[in-house]
């Protein structure tokens, strides 16, 4: 069951997104977007692929001492092809897109100067508002601001605040 | 719901409950007149949360995306955006998603004829129309931006002053007569603005301080604070000139609350288009509710006006068709009768209704159309978009979608040569220009280059556009490098929008499709739209040059995409690209649908007189931007509101 891998899913997502686990999957997590994303990750991919990717990550993570701190290095190995197929690498990249945009991408490559196009489909209202793009731009989802009048006249808190904390 | 006719009948029947229809209803209802509104769309929802949910889950976040009828369904290979067939909908409307599907009437509500031009530089080239509207109670201000500027005296005398287009009836006097109504219109909308910058701006156009809404005027609310993005322009554009006119930045008067009032204070959701989640932004439902609260105004929802009846030269009733569900069958209908009639269904649906009403003896070309001007002179503020990346963070995507503009070049001697424009400073990065944040995200995750940030793209000045030259082209990033790269890009994104004046062209028109109908069996609009005049095209050349200068002055790199050569035929025929003076241009719609039942000083070349009353039928009035003889240079809705208030006075005068 893919949900048995939730801890590894979060850890791998930390490596893929560049956000701290407190920011994407806080301990007290009323939104619980990680479950929505894990489910989408499982459902959108061919049968069993999500689980294979997570098993591979688990193996690397455990072999490296089973402690947080080197998530980025581990996913880097996987994206470079260590124990992963091209289809699995693409799936991991789709997961990055999902975390950032809250939408599942369909990527079409071609030989044009733009190398093709990417279309995407929003998973849910929550996934749209939880998308990391809004945090990485030091802002808020379009259509859902928790700020007050006039905030836009001053500089926002530093990026690190958005990468490390739930907003 | 059945209509309960008051004793003595209705004084006035209004078609449409947008800002213009609602203003008339409120003014008349306040004065004790009995009013019936026929509204084609569904009622105002009890909570805007349903519209919000629809918006959040929409894949394409267009201005129409929150509102019924649904813009997107299941996609297929020949219908990638999943557009519903307009023939299956009771109140279909044009959406910006349909622009690229313009050649396919199964996806596009408007029907277009075959391309008339032989090359993309041929002025006879026809285009998809760039702008859209809503068919729901409250109308298109559900998704407007809220920019609330006045027109200028010279806008009303374009022919006399500059030899272009036509004058408004009364010319510059029109402005003086409109001033008290402009003033009242700012109260209706609840405009936030400081007086001083407006006085300074209008002085540059020879409008004296008292001319800014009249003596002792101040706006209902203080100005909205400008964004950090505006500050960059404020500091840098003052050394520049366009056509000899020095540039400066003006904070924009806006229909959104700068402090809590009857509605909530703007929280900067950066989502004014397509929907303000907290109704800090004014919309037509505000005035509609006030109208209904007078106790004298009734509204009949889901009732589509389909025919105007005449008795002699007087309107005697308006037929309508009702429905229960958007795709279901018609469930009835009737005829609404009053002493006076007002059409407020906006600049496409109003002429369509007039043209559909051709069964009356003596009026074979439709109601109010003895001049043959109904449906003609369709215009928009055609937009040139430019975008770039600032050297230092400006923190885009924060605050209302636009808080300032460069208004200085809205009038001047150049107007005998080229169209005027105002420049809107966008606060939402490349959201509109390049469909960001998703485009840039996809590029750096999947190694593509649709944003031009991640490949070998070069701009018109020869500057390499790859964002991080230390990275290879088509990089695929992850982790902290992805996060910091995206951050670096998003917070620097700049966008300018030029709202270019268009001039009336009688061949730009709305007619009725002989072939295509909606679910109610009503003919769909057939649209012919061109930008033939060098006067307008010259403004694109000017806008392009101005952007390059402005971005240079800002120290920013320009990313405006050079449009591909236009394709003239086939299902993928270019919708809004043309070639002029050896350069390709693409235009965007401003949402300002103007003309189609203009007022004028002669019944031979206009539909309405200066009272907005039909020359042919004196108990029929029309309101909205369809009455404008020219586009002028401000966004239209403050003027629409002022004119609606004036028309309400005319109606009250008539009714005695
Ligand atoms: C994206 C966008 C941004 C904009 N931003 C600005 C801005 O910043 N500033 C500005 O000044 N303007 C702006 N506008 C323009 C502004 O929204 C319109 O000018 C304004 O809403 C028009 O008001 P109206 O009352 O004439 O028509 P609408 O508000 O469109 O109302 C027409 C009404 O008629 C009803 N109707 C239609 N057909 C029928 C029928 N057959 N029977 C019965 N009812 C019918 C409709 O349901 C609707 O309620 C923008 C427009 C768009 C599209
Ligand atoms: S910025 Fe946000 S709160 Fe303010 S008007 Fe726009 S959508 Fe509403």
Short mmCIF file of N, CA, C and O in Angstrom, two decimals, chain A residues 14-19 72 75-76 79 90 93-94 96-97 100-101 105 107-109 112-118 120-122 124-125 128-129 133-134 136-145 147-156 159 163, chain B residues 52-53 55-59 61 223-228 257-258 265-271 277 395-401 403 428 431 437-438 441-442 444-450 474 476-484 486-487 490-491:
data_model
loop_
_atom_site.label_atom_id
_atom_site.label_comp_id
_atom_site.label_asym_id
_atom_site.label_seq_id
_atom_site.Cartn_x
_atom_site.Cartn_y
_atom_site.Cartn_z
N UNK A 14 10.64 16.58 0.36
CA UNK A 14 11.53 17.62 0.87
C UNK A 14 12.71 17.78 -0.08
O UNK A 14 13.08 18.89 -0.49
N UNK A 15 13.26 16.66 -0.49
CA UNK A 15 14.39 16.70 -1.43
C UNK A 15 14.00 17.26 -2.78
O UNK A 15 14.74 18.02 -3.40
N UNK A 16 12.82 16.90 -3.24
CA UNK A 16 12.39 17.34 -4.57
C UNK A 16 12.02 18.81 -4.61
O UNK A 16 12.28 19.51 -5.58
N UNK A 17 11.38 19.30 -3.54
CA UNK A 17 10.83 20.66 -3.59
C UNK A 17 11.77 21.73 -3.03
O UNK A 17 11.61 22.90 -3.36
N UNK A 18 12.67 21.34 -2.16
CA UNK A 18 13.52 22.35 -1.52
C UNK A 18 12.86 23.00 -0.32
O UNK A 18 13.41 23.95 0.26
N UNK A 19 11.68 22.54 0.05
CA UNK A 19 10.99 23.07 1.23
C UNK A 19 11.22 22.13 2.42
O UNK A 19 11.30 20.91 2.25
N UNK A 72 17.97 15.93 -0.42
CA UNK A 72 18.24 16.45 -1.76
C UNK A 72 19.28 15.63 -2.49
O UNK A 72 19.18 15.38 -3.69
N UNK A 75 17.53 12.28 -3.65
CA UNK A 75 16.69 12.38 -4.85
C UNK A 75 17.54 12.75 -6.05
O UNK A 75 17.25 12.34 -7.18
N UNK A 76 18.63 13.48 -5.81
CA UNK A 76 19.56 13.81 -6.90
C UNK A 76 20.11 12.54 -7.55
O UNK A 76 20.17 12.44 -8.78
N UNK A 79 17.27 11.00 -9.58
CA UNK A 79 16.98 11.74 -10.82
C UNK A 79 18.10 11.56 -11.83
O UNK A 79 17.89 11.70 -13.04
N UNK A 90 10.67 10.87 -14.83
CA UNK A 90 9.62 11.81 -15.25
C UNK A 90 8.53 11.89 -14.17
O UNK A 90 8.06 12.97 -13.83
N UNK A 93 9.53 14.10 -11.45
CA UNK A 93 9.43 15.51 -11.86
C UNK A 93 7.96 15.95 -11.85
O UNK A 93 7.64 17.09 -11.49
N UNK A 94 7.09 15.03 -12.26
CA UNK A 94 5.66 15.38 -12.20
C UNK A 94 5.23 15.64 -10.76
O UNK A 94 4.40 16.51 -10.50
N UNK A 96 7.13 16.93 -8.45
CA UNK A 96 7.59 18.29 -8.11
C UNK A 96 6.53 19.31 -8.58
O UNK A 96 6.11 20.20 -7.85
N UNK A 97 6.11 19.13 -9.82
CA UNK A 97 5.12 20.05 -10.39
C UNK A 97 3.85 20.03 -9.55
O UNK A 97 3.25 21.07 -9.25
N UNK A 100 4.20 22.02 -6.43
CA UNK A 100 4.29 23.47 -6.67
C UNK A 100 2.99 24.06 -7.21
O UNK A 100 2.60 25.16 -6.84
N UNK A 101 2.33 23.34 -8.12
CA UNK A 101 1.16 23.93 -8.79
C UNK A 101 -0.16 23.39 -8.28
O UNK A 101 -1.22 23.95 -8.58
N UNK A 105 0.59 17.38 -14.10
CA UNK A 105 1.01 17.82 -15.45
C UNK A 105 1.06 16.69 -16.47
O UNK A 105 1.37 15.55 -16.15
N UNK A 107 3.18 16.23 -19.89
CA UNK A 107 4.30 16.89 -20.58
C UNK A 107 4.39 16.36 -22.00
O UNK A 107 4.38 15.16 -22.22
N UNK A 108 4.42 17.29 -22.95
CA UNK A 108 4.62 16.89 -24.35
C UNK A 108 5.93 17.50 -24.83
O UNK A 108 6.04 18.72 -24.89
N UNK A 109 6.88 16.64 -25.13
CA UNK A 109 8.17 17.15 -25.63
C UNK A 109 8.17 17.16 -27.16
O UNK A 109 7.54 16.31 -27.79
N UNK A 112 10.91 21.72 -30.94
CA UNK A 112 10.81 23.17 -31.12
C UNK A 112 11.74 23.87 -30.11
O UNK A 112 12.20 23.24 -29.16
N UNK A 113 12.01 25.17 -30.33
CA UNK A 113 12.88 25.89 -29.39
C UNK A 113 12.35 25.88 -27.96
O UNK A 113 13.10 26.07 -27.01
N UNK A 114 11.05 25.66 -27.76
CA UNK A 114 10.54 25.61 -26.39
C UNK A 114 10.53 24.17 -25.86
O UNK A 114 10.19 23.95 -24.71
N UNK A 115 10.90 23.21 -26.71
CA UNK A 115 10.93 21.78 -26.32
C UNK A 115 9.55 21.26 -25.91
O UNK A 115 9.43 20.44 -25.01
N UNK A 116 8.51 21.81 -26.53
CA UNK A 116 7.17 21.27 -26.26
C UNK A 116 6.41 22.08 -25.23
O UNK A 116 6.76 23.22 -24.93
N UNK A 117 5.38 21.46 -24.70
CA UNK A 117 4.48 22.18 -23.81
C UNK A 117 4.08 21.30 -22.64
O UNK A 117 4.17 20.07 -22.73
N UNK A 118 3.58 21.93 -21.58
CA UNK A 118 3.06 21.18 -20.44
C UNK A 118 1.64 21.65 -20.14
O UNK A 118 1.41 22.85 -20.04
N UNK A 120 -1.81 21.04 -17.56
CA UNK A 120 -2.02 20.48 -16.24
C UNK A 120 -3.46 20.57 -15.83
O UNK A 120 -4.23 21.38 -16.36
N UNK A 121 -3.80 19.73 -14.88
CA UNK A 121 -5.17 19.63 -14.43
C UNK A 121 -5.19 19.76 -12.90
O UNK A 121 -4.49 19.02 -12.20
N UNK A 122 -5.97 20.73 -12.41
CA UNK A 122 -6.00 21.02 -10.97
C UNK A 122 -6.64 19.85 -10.23
O UNK A 122 -7.66 19.33 -10.65
N UNK A 124 -7.64 19.78 -6.81
CA UNK A 124 -8.77 20.23 -5.98
C UNK A 124 -8.55 21.69 -5.62
O UNK A 124 -7.47 22.23 -5.84
N UNK A 125 -9.59 22.30 -5.06
CA UNK A 125 -9.46 23.70 -4.64
C UNK A 125 -8.31 23.85 -3.66
O UNK A 125 -7.50 24.77 -3.74
N UNK A 128 -4.83 23.68 -5.21
CA UNK A 128 -4.48 24.95 -5.86
C UNK A 128 -3.96 25.95 -4.82
O UNK A 128 -2.90 26.56 -5.01
N UNK A 129 -4.70 26.11 -3.72
CA UNK A 129 -4.27 27.13 -2.75
C UNK A 129 -3.02 26.72 -1.99
O UNK A 129 -2.26 27.56 -1.54
N UNK A 133 4.12 27.28 -5.37
CA UNK A 133 4.50 28.46 -6.19
C UNK A 133 4.21 29.75 -5.44
O UNK A 133 4.99 30.71 -5.51
N UNK A 134 3.11 29.78 -4.73
CA UNK A 134 2.72 31.02 -4.05
C UNK A 134 3.72 31.36 -2.95
O UNK A 134 4.01 32.52 -2.69
N UNK A 136 6.89 30.31 -2.86
CA UNK A 136 8.22 30.60 -3.40
C UNK A 136 8.25 32.01 -4.00
O UNK A 136 9.31 32.61 -4.14
N UNK A 137 7.09 32.57 -4.30
CA UNK A 137 7.09 33.96 -4.76
C UNK A 137 6.84 34.92 -3.59
O UNK A 137 6.58 36.09 -3.78
N UNK A 138 6.93 34.40 -2.38
CA UNK A 138 6.77 35.20 -1.16
C UNK A 138 5.42 35.92 -1.16
O UNK A 138 5.33 37.10 -0.80
N UNK A 139 4.41 35.19 -1.59
CA UNK A 139 3.10 35.81 -1.67
C UNK A 139 2.05 34.85 -1.12
O UNK A 139 2.30 34.14 -0.15
N UNK A 140 0.91 34.80 -1.77
CA UNK A 140 -0.23 34.01 -1.31
C UNK A 140 -0.95 33.53 -2.57
O UNK A 140 -0.79 34.12 -3.64
N UNK A 141 -1.78 32.49 -2.46
CA UNK A 141 -2.49 32.05 -3.66
C UNK A 141 -3.35 33.16 -4.20
O UNK A 141 -3.94 33.92 -3.42
N UNK A 142 -3.44 33.27 -5.52
CA UNK A 142 -4.34 34.27 -6.09
C UNK A 142 -5.76 33.87 -5.72
O UNK A 142 -6.21 32.78 -6.03
N UNK A 143 -6.44 34.74 -5.04
CA UNK A 143 -7.82 34.45 -4.61
C UNK A 143 -7.92 34.03 -3.16
O UNK A 143 -9.01 33.78 -2.67
N UNK A 144 -6.80 33.94 -2.45
CA UNK A 144 -6.87 33.51 -1.06
C UNK A 144 -5.72 34.12 -0.27
O UNK A 144 -4.65 33.56 -0.16
N UNK A 145 -5.97 35.31 0.25
CA UNK A 145 -4.92 36.01 0.98
C UNK A 145 -5.25 36.03 2.47
O UNK A 145 -6.39 36.24 2.84
N UNK A 147 -3.40 38.04 4.29
CA UNK A 147 -2.76 39.29 4.68
C UNK A 147 -3.81 40.39 4.86
O UNK A 147 -4.99 40.18 4.61
N UNK A 148 -3.34 41.56 5.25
CA UNK A 148 -4.24 42.68 5.46
C UNK A 148 -3.99 43.78 4.44
O UNK A 148 -2.95 43.81 3.78
N UNK A 149 -4.94 44.71 4.39
CA UNK A 149 -4.85 45.85 3.47
C UNK A 149 -3.46 46.48 3.48
O UNK A 149 -2.89 46.74 4.55
N UNK A 150 -2.94 46.73 2.31
CA UNK A 150 -1.71 47.51 2.19
C UNK A 150 -0.43 46.71 2.30
O UNK A 150 0.66 47.27 2.12
N UNK A 151 -0.54 45.39 2.54
CA UNK A 151 0.69 44.60 2.72
C UNK A 151 1.61 44.74 1.51
O UNK A 151 2.83 44.62 1.61
N UNK A 152 1.02 45.03 0.35
CA UNK A 152 1.78 45.05 -0.90
C UNK A 152 2.68 46.26 -1.05
O UNK A 152 3.46 46.34 -1.98
N UNK A 153 2.56 47.19 -0.10
CA UNK A 153 3.44 48.38 -0.19
C UNK A 153 4.77 48.14 0.50
O UNK A 153 5.69 48.95 0.40
N UNK A 154 4.90 47.02 1.20
CA UNK A 154 6.16 46.73 1.92
C UNK A 154 6.74 45.42 1.40
O UNK A 154 6.01 44.58 0.86
N UNK A 155 8.04 45.25 1.58
CA UNK A 155 8.67 44.00 1.17
C UNK A 155 8.16 42.86 2.06
O UNK A 155 7.91 43.05 3.23
N UNK A 156 8.07 41.67 1.48
CA UNK A 156 7.62 40.52 2.28
C UNK A 156 8.73 39.99 3.18
O UNK A 156 9.89 40.37 3.03
N UNK A 159 12.65 34.83 1.88
CA UNK A 159 12.25 33.56 1.30
C UNK A 159 12.37 32.43 2.32
O UNK A 159 11.52 31.53 2.37
N UNK A 163 10.17 28.97 3.04
CA UNK A 163 10.68 27.62 2.77
C UNK A 163 10.65 26.76 4.02
O UNK A 163 10.57 25.54 3.96
N UNK B 52 -16.15 30.68 -6.03
CA UNK B 52 -14.72 30.56 -5.67
C UNK B 52 -14.22 29.13 -5.93
O UNK B 52 -13.14 28.94 -6.48
N UNK B 53 -15.03 28.15 -5.52
CA UNK B 53 -14.62 26.75 -5.71
C UNK B 53 -14.46 26.44 -7.20
O UNK B 53 -13.51 25.77 -7.60
N UNK B 55 -13.72 28.50 -9.47
CA UNK B 55 -12.49 29.17 -9.91
C UNK B 55 -11.24 28.37 -9.50
O UNK B 55 -10.35 28.11 -10.31
N UNK B 56 -11.19 27.98 -8.23
CA UNK B 56 -9.98 27.28 -7.74
C UNK B 56 -9.71 26.00 -8.53
O UNK B 56 -8.57 25.66 -8.81
N UNK B 57 -10.78 25.30 -8.90
CA UNK B 57 -10.57 24.01 -9.56
C UNK B 57 -10.47 24.14 -11.09
O UNK B 57 -10.19 23.15 -11.75
N UNK B 58 -10.69 25.33 -11.62
CA UNK B 58 -10.60 25.50 -13.08
C UNK B 58 -9.15 25.36 -13.53
O UNK B 58 -8.25 25.92 -12.90
N UNK B 59 -8.93 24.63 -14.62
CA UNK B 59 -7.56 24.49 -15.12
C UNK B 59 -7.08 25.78 -15.75
O UNK B 59 -5.93 26.17 -15.59
N UNK B 61 -7.45 29.68 -15.70
CA UNK B 61 -8.01 30.72 -14.83
C UNK B 61 -8.30 31.97 -15.67
O UNK B 61 -7.61 32.97 -15.58
N UNK B 223 -7.09 56.89 -1.58
CA UNK B 223 -6.48 56.05 -2.63
C UNK B 223 -5.93 54.75 -2.07
O UNK B 223 -5.52 54.67 -0.91
N UNK B 224 -5.93 53.73 -2.92
CA UNK B 224 -5.32 52.43 -2.57
C UNK B 224 -3.80 52.61 -2.59
O UNK B 224 -3.27 53.20 -3.54
N UNK B 225 -3.12 52.10 -1.60
CA UNK B 225 -1.67 52.32 -1.59
C UNK B 225 -1.02 51.60 -2.78
O UNK B 225 -1.40 50.49 -3.12
N UNK B 226 -0.06 52.29 -3.42
CA UNK B 226 0.63 51.68 -4.56
C UNK B 226 1.48 50.50 -4.12
O UNK B 226 1.84 50.36 -2.95
N UNK B 227 1.83 49.66 -5.08
CA UNK B 227 2.62 48.45 -4.78
C UNK B 227 4.11 48.74 -4.85
O UNK B 227 4.54 49.76 -5.38
N UNK B 228 4.90 47.79 -4.36
CA UNK B 228 6.36 47.92 -4.44
C UNK B 228 6.81 47.93 -5.92
O UNK B 228 7.83 48.50 -6.25
N UNK B 257 -12.47 48.82 -1.90
CA UNK B 257 -12.44 49.56 -0.63
C UNK B 257 -11.03 49.69 -0.07
O UNK B 257 -10.36 48.68 0.16
N UNK B 258 -10.63 50.94 0.19
CA UNK B 258 -9.34 51.16 0.83
C UNK B 258 -9.49 51.15 2.35
O UNK B 258 -8.52 51.19 3.08
N UNK B 265 -12.67 45.70 3.49
CA UNK B 265 -11.46 46.37 3.01
C UNK B 265 -10.66 45.40 2.16
O UNK B 265 -10.57 44.21 2.49
N UNK B 266 -10.10 45.90 1.07
CA UNK B 266 -9.29 45.06 0.18
C UNK B 266 -8.16 44.38 0.98
O UNK B 266 -7.43 45.03 1.71
N UNK B 267 -8.07 43.07 0.81
CA UNK B 267 -7.01 42.33 1.50
C UNK B 267 -5.91 41.93 0.53
O UNK B 267 -5.04 41.14 0.86
N UNK B 268 -5.98 42.49 -0.68
CA UNK B 268 -4.91 42.21 -1.64
C UNK B 268 -4.87 40.76 -2.07
O UNK B 268 -3.83 40.13 -2.11
N UNK B 269 -6.01 40.22 -2.45
CA UNK B 269 -6.05 38.83 -2.91
C UNK B 269 -5.46 38.64 -4.30
O UNK B 269 -5.32 37.51 -4.76
N UNK B 270 -5.14 39.75 -4.97
CA UNK B 270 -4.52 39.69 -6.30
C UNK B 270 -5.35 38.85 -7.25
O UNK B 270 -4.84 38.03 -7.99
N UNK B 271 -6.66 39.03 -7.19
CA UNK B 271 -7.54 38.16 -7.95
C UNK B 271 -8.78 38.91 -8.40
O UNK B 271 -9.80 38.30 -8.70
N UNK B 277 -12.70 37.46 -3.69
CA UNK B 277 -13.32 36.51 -2.76
C UNK B 277 -14.09 37.20 -1.63
O UNK B 277 -14.96 36.57 -1.03
N UNK B 395 8.70 42.19 -6.13
CA UNK B 395 7.65 41.43 -5.43
C UNK B 395 6.31 41.50 -6.15
O UNK B 395 5.35 42.11 -5.69
N UNK B 396 6.31 40.89 -7.32
CA UNK B 396 5.09 40.78 -8.10
C UNK B 396 4.10 39.86 -7.39
O UNK B 396 4.43 39.27 -6.36
N UNK B 397 2.91 39.75 -7.94
CA UNK B 397 1.85 38.87 -7.43
C UNK B 397 1.37 39.28 -6.04
O UNK B 397 0.97 38.44 -5.25
N UNK B 398 1.51 40.55 -5.72
CA UNK B 398 1.04 41.00 -4.42
C UNK B 398 0.22 42.27 -4.60
O UNK B 398 0.63 43.19 -5.27
N UNK B 399 -0.96 42.29 -3.99
CA UNK B 399 -1.83 43.47 -4.06
C UNK B 399 -2.82 43.36 -5.20
O UNK B 399 -2.81 42.40 -5.96
N UNK B 400 -3.69 44.36 -5.34
CA UNK B 400 -4.65 44.35 -6.45
C UNK B 400 -3.91 44.21 -7.79
O UNK B 400 -2.73 44.57 -7.89
N UNK B 401 -4.59 43.72 -8.82
CA UNK B 401 -3.91 43.39 -10.08
C UNK B 401 -3.19 44.58 -10.71
O UNK B 401 -2.23 44.40 -11.44
N UNK B 403 -2.33 48.85 -9.55
CA UNK B 403 -2.60 49.96 -8.63
C UNK B 403 -2.17 51.30 -9.21
O UNK B 403 -2.49 52.34 -8.66
N UNK B 428 0.67 41.50 -11.30
CA UNK B 428 0.57 40.04 -11.21
C UNK B 428 1.59 39.38 -12.11
O UNK B 428 1.27 38.40 -12.79
N UNK B 431 1.46 36.59 -15.06
CA UNK B 431 0.25 35.77 -15.00
C UNK B 431 -0.53 35.86 -16.30
O UNK B 431 -0.87 34.85 -16.92
N UNK B 437 2.07 31.49 -12.74
CA UNK B 437 3.35 30.85 -12.44
C UNK B 437 3.62 29.51 -13.14
O UNK B 437 4.75 29.05 -13.13
N UNK B 438 2.64 28.91 -13.80
CA UNK B 438 2.84 27.53 -14.26
C UNK B 438 3.84 27.38 -15.40
O UNK B 438 4.52 26.37 -15.49
N UNK B 441 7.38 27.46 -14.04
CA UNK B 441 7.54 26.24 -13.24
C UNK B 441 7.81 25.04 -14.14
O UNK B 441 8.78 24.30 -13.95
N UNK B 442 6.92 24.85 -15.14
CA UNK B 442 7.08 23.69 -16.03
C UNK B 442 8.43 23.74 -16.74
O UNK B 442 9.11 22.72 -16.89
N UNK B 444 11.34 24.95 -15.75
CA UNK B 444 12.50 24.57 -14.93
C UNK B 444 12.38 23.16 -14.35
O UNK B 444 13.37 22.58 -13.94
N UNK B 445 11.16 22.63 -14.31
CA UNK B 445 11.01 21.25 -13.82
C UNK B 445 11.26 20.26 -14.96
O UNK B 445 11.93 19.24 -14.78
N UNK B 446 10.73 20.57 -16.15
CA UNK B 446 10.78 19.59 -17.24
C UNK B 446 11.80 19.94 -18.33
O UNK B 446 11.89 19.25 -19.35
N UNK B 447 12.52 21.06 -18.16
CA UNK B 447 13.52 21.40 -19.16
C UNK B 447 12.92 21.92 -20.45
O UNK B 447 13.33 21.53 -21.54
N UNK B 448 11.91 22.75 -20.32
CA UNK B 448 11.34 23.39 -21.50
C UNK B 448 11.66 24.89 -21.48
O UNK B 448 12.38 25.36 -20.60
N UNK B 449 11.12 25.63 -22.46
CA UNK B 449 11.51 27.04 -22.54
C UNK B 449 10.38 27.94 -23.03
O UNK B 449 10.59 28.85 -23.81
N UNK B 450 9.19 27.68 -22.58
CA UNK B 450 8.07 28.54 -23.00
C UNK B 450 8.10 29.92 -22.37
O UNK B 450 7.47 30.84 -22.86
N UNK B 474 17.88 24.48 -21.10
CA UNK B 474 16.91 23.41 -20.81
C UNK B 474 17.24 22.65 -19.53
O UNK B 474 17.16 21.42 -19.47
N UNK B 476 16.91 21.06 -15.90
CA UNK B 476 15.80 20.47 -15.14
C UNK B 476 16.21 20.51 -13.68
O UNK B 476 17.11 19.80 -13.25
N UNK B 477 15.57 21.38 -12.92
CA UNK B 477 16.01 21.63 -11.54
C UNK B 477 15.12 20.90 -10.55
O UNK B 477 14.02 20.46 -10.87
N UNK B 478 15.62 20.80 -9.33
CA UNK B 478 14.82 20.27 -8.24
C UNK B 478 15.39 20.84 -6.94
O UNK B 478 16.46 21.45 -6.95
N UNK B 479 14.67 20.61 -5.84
CA UNK B 479 15.19 20.99 -4.53
C UNK B 479 15.44 22.48 -4.38
O UNK B 479 14.78 23.30 -5.01
N UNK B 480 16.45 22.81 -3.56
CA UNK B 480 16.64 24.23 -3.24
C UNK B 480 17.02 25.07 -4.46
O UNK B 480 16.66 26.24 -4.54
N UNK B 481 17.72 24.46 -5.43
CA UNK B 481 18.07 25.25 -6.63
C UNK B 481 16.79 25.64 -7.38
O UNK B 481 16.68 26.77 -7.90
N UNK B 482 15.84 24.73 -7.43
CA UNK B 482 14.56 25.04 -8.08
C UNK B 482 13.85 26.16 -7.31
O UNK B 482 13.40 27.14 -7.90
N UNK B 483 13.80 25.99 -6.00
CA UNK B 483 13.07 26.98 -5.19
C UNK B 483 13.68 28.37 -5.33
O UNK B 483 12.96 29.36 -5.54
N UNK B 484 14.99 28.47 -5.25
CA UNK B 484 15.60 29.80 -5.30
C UNK B 484 15.53 30.38 -6.72
O UNK B 484 15.34 31.59 -6.88
N UNK B 486 13.13 29.79 -9.00
CA UNK B 486 11.76 30.27 -9.22
C UNK B 486 11.52 31.57 -8.46
O UNK B 486 10.92 32.51 -8.98
N UNK B 487 12.00 31.60 -7.23
CA UNK B 487 11.82 32.81 -6.42
C UNK B 487 12.45 34.01 -7.12
O UNK B 487 11.82 35.07 -7.29
N UNK B 490 10.11 34.91 -10.19
CA UNK B 490 8.76 35.40 -9.92
C UNK B 490 8.77 36.81 -9.30
O UNK B 490 7.95 37.64 -9.66
N UNK B 491 9.66 37.04 -8.37
CA UNK B 491 9.60 38.33 -7.65
C UNK B 491 10.13 39.50 -8.49
O UNK B 491 10.03 40.64 -8.08
#
